[in-house]
CSV table of C-alpha atoms and ligand atoms in Angstrom, one decimal:
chain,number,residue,atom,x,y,z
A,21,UNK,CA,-10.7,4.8,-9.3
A,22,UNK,CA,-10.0,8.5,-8.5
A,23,UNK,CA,-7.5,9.8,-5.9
A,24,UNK,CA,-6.9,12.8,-5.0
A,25,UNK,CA,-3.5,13.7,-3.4
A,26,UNK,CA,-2.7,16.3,-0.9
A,27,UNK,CA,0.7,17.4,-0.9
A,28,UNK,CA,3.4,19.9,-0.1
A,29,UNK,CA,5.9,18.3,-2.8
A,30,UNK,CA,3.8,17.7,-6.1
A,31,UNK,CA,7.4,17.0,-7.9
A,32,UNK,CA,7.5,13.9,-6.1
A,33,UNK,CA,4.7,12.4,-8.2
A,34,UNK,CA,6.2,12.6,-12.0
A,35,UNK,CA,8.3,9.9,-12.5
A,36,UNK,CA,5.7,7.8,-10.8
A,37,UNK,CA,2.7,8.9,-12.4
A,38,UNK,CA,4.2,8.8,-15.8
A,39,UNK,CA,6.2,5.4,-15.9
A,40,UNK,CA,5.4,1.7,-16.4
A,41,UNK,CA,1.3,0.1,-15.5
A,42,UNK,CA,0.6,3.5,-13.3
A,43,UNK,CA,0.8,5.6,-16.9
A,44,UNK,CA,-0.9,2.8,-18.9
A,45,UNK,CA,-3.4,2.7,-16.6
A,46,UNK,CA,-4.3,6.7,-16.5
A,47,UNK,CA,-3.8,6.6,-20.7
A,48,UNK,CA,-6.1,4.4,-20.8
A,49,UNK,CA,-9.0,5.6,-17.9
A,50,UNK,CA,-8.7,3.2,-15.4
A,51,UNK,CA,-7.4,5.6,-12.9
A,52,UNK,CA,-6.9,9.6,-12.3
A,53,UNK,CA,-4.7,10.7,-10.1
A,54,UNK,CA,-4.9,15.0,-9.1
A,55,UNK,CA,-2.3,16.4,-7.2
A,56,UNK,CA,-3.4,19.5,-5.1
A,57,UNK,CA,-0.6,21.5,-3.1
A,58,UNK,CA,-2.2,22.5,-0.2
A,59,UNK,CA,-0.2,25.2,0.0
A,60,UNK,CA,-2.2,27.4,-2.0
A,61,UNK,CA,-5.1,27.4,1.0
A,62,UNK,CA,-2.8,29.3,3.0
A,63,UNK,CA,-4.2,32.1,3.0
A,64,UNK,CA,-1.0,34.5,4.0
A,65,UNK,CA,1.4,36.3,2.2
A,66,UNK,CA,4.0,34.3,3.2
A,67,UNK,CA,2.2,31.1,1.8
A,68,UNK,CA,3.0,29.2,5.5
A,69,UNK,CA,1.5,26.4,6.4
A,70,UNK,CA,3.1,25.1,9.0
A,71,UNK,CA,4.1,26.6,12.8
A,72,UNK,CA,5.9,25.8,15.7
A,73,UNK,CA,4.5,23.8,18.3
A,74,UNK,CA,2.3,24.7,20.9
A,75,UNK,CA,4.2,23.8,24.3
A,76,UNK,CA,7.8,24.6,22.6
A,77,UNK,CA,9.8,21.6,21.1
A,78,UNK,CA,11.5,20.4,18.3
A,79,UNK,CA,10.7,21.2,14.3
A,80,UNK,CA,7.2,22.6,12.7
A,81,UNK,CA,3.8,21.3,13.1
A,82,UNK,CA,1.1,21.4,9.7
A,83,UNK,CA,-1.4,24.1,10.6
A,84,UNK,CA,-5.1,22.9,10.4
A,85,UNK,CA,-6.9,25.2,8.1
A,86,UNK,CA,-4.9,25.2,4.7
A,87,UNK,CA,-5.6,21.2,4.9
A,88,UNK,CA,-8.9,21.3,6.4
A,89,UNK,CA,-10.0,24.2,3.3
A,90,UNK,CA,-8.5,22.4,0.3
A,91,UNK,CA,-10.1,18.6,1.6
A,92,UNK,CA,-13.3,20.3,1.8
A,93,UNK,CA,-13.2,22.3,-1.1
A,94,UNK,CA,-12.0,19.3,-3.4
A,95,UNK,CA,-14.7,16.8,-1.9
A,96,UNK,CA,-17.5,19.8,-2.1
A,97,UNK,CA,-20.5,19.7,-0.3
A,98,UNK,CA,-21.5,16.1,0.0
A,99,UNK,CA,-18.3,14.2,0.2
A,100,UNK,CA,-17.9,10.6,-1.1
A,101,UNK,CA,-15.4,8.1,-0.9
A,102,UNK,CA,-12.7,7.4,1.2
A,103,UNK,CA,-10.5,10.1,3.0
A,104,UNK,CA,-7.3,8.7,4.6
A,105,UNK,CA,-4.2,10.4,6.4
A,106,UNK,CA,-1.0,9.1,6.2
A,107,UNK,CA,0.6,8.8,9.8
A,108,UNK,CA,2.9,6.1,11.1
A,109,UNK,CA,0.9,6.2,13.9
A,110,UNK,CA,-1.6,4.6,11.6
A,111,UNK,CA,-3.7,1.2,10.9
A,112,UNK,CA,-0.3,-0.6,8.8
A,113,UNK,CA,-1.3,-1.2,5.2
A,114,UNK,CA,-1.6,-4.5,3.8
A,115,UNK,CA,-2.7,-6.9,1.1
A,116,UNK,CA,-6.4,-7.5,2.6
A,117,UNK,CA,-6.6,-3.6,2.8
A,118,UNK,CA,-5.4,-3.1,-1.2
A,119,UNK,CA,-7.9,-5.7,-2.2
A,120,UNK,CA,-10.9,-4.2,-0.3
A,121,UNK,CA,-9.9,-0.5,-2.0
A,122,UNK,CA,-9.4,-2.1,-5.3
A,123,UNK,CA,-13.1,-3.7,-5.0
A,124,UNK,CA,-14.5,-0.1,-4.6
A,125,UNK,CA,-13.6,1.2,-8.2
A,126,UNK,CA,-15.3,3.5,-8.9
A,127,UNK,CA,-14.6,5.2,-6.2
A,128,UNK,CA,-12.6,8.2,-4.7
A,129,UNK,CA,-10.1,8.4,-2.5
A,130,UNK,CA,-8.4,11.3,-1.2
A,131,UNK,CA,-4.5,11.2,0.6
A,132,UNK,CA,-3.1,13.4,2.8
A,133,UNK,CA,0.3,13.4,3.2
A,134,UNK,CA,2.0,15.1,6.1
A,135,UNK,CA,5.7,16.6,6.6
A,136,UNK,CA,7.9,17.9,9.5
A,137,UNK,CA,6.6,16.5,12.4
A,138,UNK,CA,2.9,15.7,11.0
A,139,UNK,CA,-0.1,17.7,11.8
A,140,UNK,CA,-1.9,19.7,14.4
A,141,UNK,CA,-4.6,17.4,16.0
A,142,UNK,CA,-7.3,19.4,14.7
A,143,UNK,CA,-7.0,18.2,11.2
A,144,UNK,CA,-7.8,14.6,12.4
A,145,UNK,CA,-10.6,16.2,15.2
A,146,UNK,CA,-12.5,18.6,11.8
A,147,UNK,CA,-12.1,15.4,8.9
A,148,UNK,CA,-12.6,12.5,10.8
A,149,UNK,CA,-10.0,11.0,8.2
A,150,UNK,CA,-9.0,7.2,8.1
A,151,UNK,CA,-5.8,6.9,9.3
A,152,UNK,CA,-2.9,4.4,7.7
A,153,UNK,CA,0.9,4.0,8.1
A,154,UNK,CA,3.3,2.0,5.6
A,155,UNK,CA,4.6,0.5,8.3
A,156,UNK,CA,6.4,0.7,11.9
A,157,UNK,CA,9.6,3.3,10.8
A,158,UNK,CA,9.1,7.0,10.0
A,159,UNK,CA,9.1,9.1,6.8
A,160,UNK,CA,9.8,12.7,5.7
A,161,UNK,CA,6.8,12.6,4.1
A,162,UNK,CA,3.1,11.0,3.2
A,163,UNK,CA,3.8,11.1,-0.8
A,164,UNK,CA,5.7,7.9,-0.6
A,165,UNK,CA,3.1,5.8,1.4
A,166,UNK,CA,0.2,7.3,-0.6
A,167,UNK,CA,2.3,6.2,-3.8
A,168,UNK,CA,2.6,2.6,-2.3
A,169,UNK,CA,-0.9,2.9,-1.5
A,170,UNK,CA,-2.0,3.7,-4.8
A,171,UNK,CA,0.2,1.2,-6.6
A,172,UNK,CA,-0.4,-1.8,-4.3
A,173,UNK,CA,-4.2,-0.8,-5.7
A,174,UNK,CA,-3.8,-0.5,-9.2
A,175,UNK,CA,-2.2,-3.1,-10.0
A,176,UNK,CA,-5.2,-5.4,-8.6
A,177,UNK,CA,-7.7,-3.0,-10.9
A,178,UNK,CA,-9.3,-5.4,-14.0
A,179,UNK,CA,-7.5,-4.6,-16.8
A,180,UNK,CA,-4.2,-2.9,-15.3
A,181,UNK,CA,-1.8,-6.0,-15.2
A,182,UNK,CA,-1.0,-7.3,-19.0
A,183,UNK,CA,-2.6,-10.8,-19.6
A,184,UNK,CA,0.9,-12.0,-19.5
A,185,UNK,CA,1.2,-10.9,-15.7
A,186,UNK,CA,-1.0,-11.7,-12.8
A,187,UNK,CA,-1.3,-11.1,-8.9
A,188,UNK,CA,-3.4,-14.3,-7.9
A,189,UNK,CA,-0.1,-16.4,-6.9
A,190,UNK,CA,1.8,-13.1,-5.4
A,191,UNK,CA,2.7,-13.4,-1.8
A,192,UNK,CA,0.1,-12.4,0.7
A,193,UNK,CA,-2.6,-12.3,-2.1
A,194,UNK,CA,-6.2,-13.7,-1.5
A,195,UNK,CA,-6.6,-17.5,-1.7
A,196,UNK,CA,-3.5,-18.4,0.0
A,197,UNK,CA,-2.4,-15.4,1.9
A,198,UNK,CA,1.5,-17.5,2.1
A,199,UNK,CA,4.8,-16.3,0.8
A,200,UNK,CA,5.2,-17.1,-2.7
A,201,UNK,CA,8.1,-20.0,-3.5
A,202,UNK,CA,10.8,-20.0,-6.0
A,203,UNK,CA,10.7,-18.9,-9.6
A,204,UNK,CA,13.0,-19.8,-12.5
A,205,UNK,CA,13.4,-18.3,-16.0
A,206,UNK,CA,16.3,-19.3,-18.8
A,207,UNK,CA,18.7,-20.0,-18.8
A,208,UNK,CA,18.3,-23.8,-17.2
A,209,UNK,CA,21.4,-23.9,-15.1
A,210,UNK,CA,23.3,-20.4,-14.3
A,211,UNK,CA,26.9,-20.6,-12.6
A,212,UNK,CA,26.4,-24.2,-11.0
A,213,UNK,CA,22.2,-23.5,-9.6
A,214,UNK,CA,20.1,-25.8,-11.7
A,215,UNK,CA,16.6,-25.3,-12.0
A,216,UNK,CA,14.5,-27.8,-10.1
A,217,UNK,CA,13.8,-30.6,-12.7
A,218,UNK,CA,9.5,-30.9,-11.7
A,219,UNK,CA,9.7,-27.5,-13.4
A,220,UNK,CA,10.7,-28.8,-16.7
A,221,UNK,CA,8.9,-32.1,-16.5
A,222,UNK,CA,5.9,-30.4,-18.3
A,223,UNK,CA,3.3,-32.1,-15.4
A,224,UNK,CA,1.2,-29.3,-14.2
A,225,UNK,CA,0.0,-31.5,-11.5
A,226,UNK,CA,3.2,-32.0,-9.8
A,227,UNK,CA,4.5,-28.4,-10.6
A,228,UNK,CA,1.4,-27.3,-8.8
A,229,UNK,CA,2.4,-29.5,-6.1
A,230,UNK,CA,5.6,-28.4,-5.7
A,231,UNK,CA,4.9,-24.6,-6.0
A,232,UNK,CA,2.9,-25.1,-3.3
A,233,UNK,CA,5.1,-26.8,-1.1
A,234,UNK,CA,8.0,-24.1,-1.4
A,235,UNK,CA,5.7,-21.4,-0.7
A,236,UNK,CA,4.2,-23.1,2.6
A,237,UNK,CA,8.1,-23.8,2.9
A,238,UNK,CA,9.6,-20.3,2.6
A,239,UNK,CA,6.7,-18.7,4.1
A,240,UNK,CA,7.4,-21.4,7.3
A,241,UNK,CA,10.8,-20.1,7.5
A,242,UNK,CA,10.7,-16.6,7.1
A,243,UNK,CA,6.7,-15.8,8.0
A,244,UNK,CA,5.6,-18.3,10.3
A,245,UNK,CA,3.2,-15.7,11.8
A,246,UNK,CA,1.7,-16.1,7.9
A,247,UNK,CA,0.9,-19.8,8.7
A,248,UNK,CA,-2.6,-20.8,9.2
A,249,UNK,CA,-3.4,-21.4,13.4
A,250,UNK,CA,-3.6,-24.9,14.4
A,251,UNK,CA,-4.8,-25.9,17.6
A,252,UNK,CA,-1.6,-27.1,19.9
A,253,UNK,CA,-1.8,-31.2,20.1
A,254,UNK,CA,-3.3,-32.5,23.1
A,255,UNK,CA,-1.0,-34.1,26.4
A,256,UNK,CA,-1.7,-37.3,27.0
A,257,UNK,CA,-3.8,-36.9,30.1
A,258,UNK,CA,-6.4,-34.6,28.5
A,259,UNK,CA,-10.2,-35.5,28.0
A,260,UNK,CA,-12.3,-33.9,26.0
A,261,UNK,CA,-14.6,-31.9,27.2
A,262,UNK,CA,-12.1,-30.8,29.9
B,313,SAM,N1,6.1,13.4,14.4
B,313,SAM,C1,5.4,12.3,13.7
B,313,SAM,C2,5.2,11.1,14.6
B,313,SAM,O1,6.1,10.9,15.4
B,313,SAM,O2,4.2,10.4,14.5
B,313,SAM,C3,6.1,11.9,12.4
B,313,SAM,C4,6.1,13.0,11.3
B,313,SAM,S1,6.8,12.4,9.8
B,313,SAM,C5,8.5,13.1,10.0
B,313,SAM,C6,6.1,13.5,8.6
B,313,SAM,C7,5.0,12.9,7.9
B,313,SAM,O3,5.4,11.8,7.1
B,313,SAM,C8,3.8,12.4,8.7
B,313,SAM,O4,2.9,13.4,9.0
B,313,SAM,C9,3.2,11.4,7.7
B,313,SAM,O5,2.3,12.0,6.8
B,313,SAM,C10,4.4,10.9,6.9
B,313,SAM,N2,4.8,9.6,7.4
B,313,SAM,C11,6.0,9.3,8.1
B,313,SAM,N3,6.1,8.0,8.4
B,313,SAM,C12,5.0,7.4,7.8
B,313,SAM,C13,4.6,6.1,7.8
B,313,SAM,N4,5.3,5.1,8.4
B,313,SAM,N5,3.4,5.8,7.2
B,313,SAM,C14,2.7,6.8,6.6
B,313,SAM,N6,3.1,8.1,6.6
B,313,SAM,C15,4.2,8.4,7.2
């Protein structure tokens, strides 16, 4: 998986790109990340690339052209892969949308990542770009959704988690979609919470059992909207067919 990153702030990237799976996993091939500060497509002495708004108002808006140049100069002449702008007036990210980018591996995606108060329209009118927000709250900046992005990705790549870790039983993850339940390590009782005895019994079966309990259990109280729909029971005076 390639991404490419469009960005005012390339700083922002270090520690995250070399710490942890995310470094392990560039060492080793499975993913390149390129940071490109779109600031150099300015194209003006002054290096702007941003202005006020059109109509008067608050702050600076991201002029087109810088961002329009370097995406088209970074994809070249027949663009593939995936180009995506971070907005919170996006599609919200999720699970089902990690595990569909992390099935496309060998592919490419390119982020761009706003600031001040986002981008002149034309941007999204010239690239056509896919747009995706973290979520319903506003950020001073795209490099912290593109970094969730990336790393709710990577970490479903073949090869990324260590054999000893795994995402099939995370929360929201494919064959359940449900909260995950409770988990213990040592010690076996810490300042008066014991850990539930099925978990030391050594019976998968009923571990299984109760694993899957507390998660349709937590995610009842907490994610109901999580819950598989069920049809409402039927009043007494209804036929079928009706
Ligand atoms: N004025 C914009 C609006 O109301 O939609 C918000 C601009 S925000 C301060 C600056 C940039 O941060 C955005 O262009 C976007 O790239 C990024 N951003 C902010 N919140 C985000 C979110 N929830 N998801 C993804 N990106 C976000």
């Amino acid at each position: 998986m390639r991404y490419d990153v469009l960005t005012l702030f390339p700083g922002i990237f270090a520690g995250f790109l070399g710490e942890s799976l995310l470094d392990k996993a560039i060492q080793r091939e499975l993913v390149q990340v390129h940071l490109h500060d779109f600031r150099k497509w300015a194209g003006n002495k002054h290096q702007s690339v941003d202005d006020r708004p059109y109509g008067g108002g608050q702050g600076m808006v991201l002029s087109a052209a810088p961002i329009v140049d370097c995406v088209e100069e970074i994809r070249g002449d027949s663009p593939v892969g995936r180009l995506i702008l971070l907005t919170p007036q996006g599609r919200v990210w999720d699970q089902v949308a990690a595990e569909e980018m992390a099935r496309q591996q060998d592919g490419r995606v390119v982020f761009i990542c706003g600031r001040y108060e986002g981008f002149d329209q034309r941007v999204i009118d010239v690239l056509q770009p896919e747009e995706w927000s973290l979520g319903d709250y506003v950020l001073n900046g795209g490099e912290v959704a593109a970094m969730a992005i990336i790393e709710s990705v990577i970490r479903l790549i073949p090869g990324v988690l260590g054999d000893s870790e795994s995402s099939v039983d995370d929360s929201f993850s494919e064959g359940n979609r449900l909260l995950e339940g409770p988990q213990y390590t040592r010690p076996r009782e810490y300042r008066g919470y014991r850990v539930p005895d099925v978990l030391l019994s050594g019976d998968h079966q009923a571990i299984a059992r109760w694993r899957r309990e507390k998660s349709l259990q937590r995610t009842q109280e907490r994610r109901q909207d999580l819950l598989p729909k069920t049809d409402p029971p039927r009043s007494s005076g209804e036929e079928i067919g009706e």
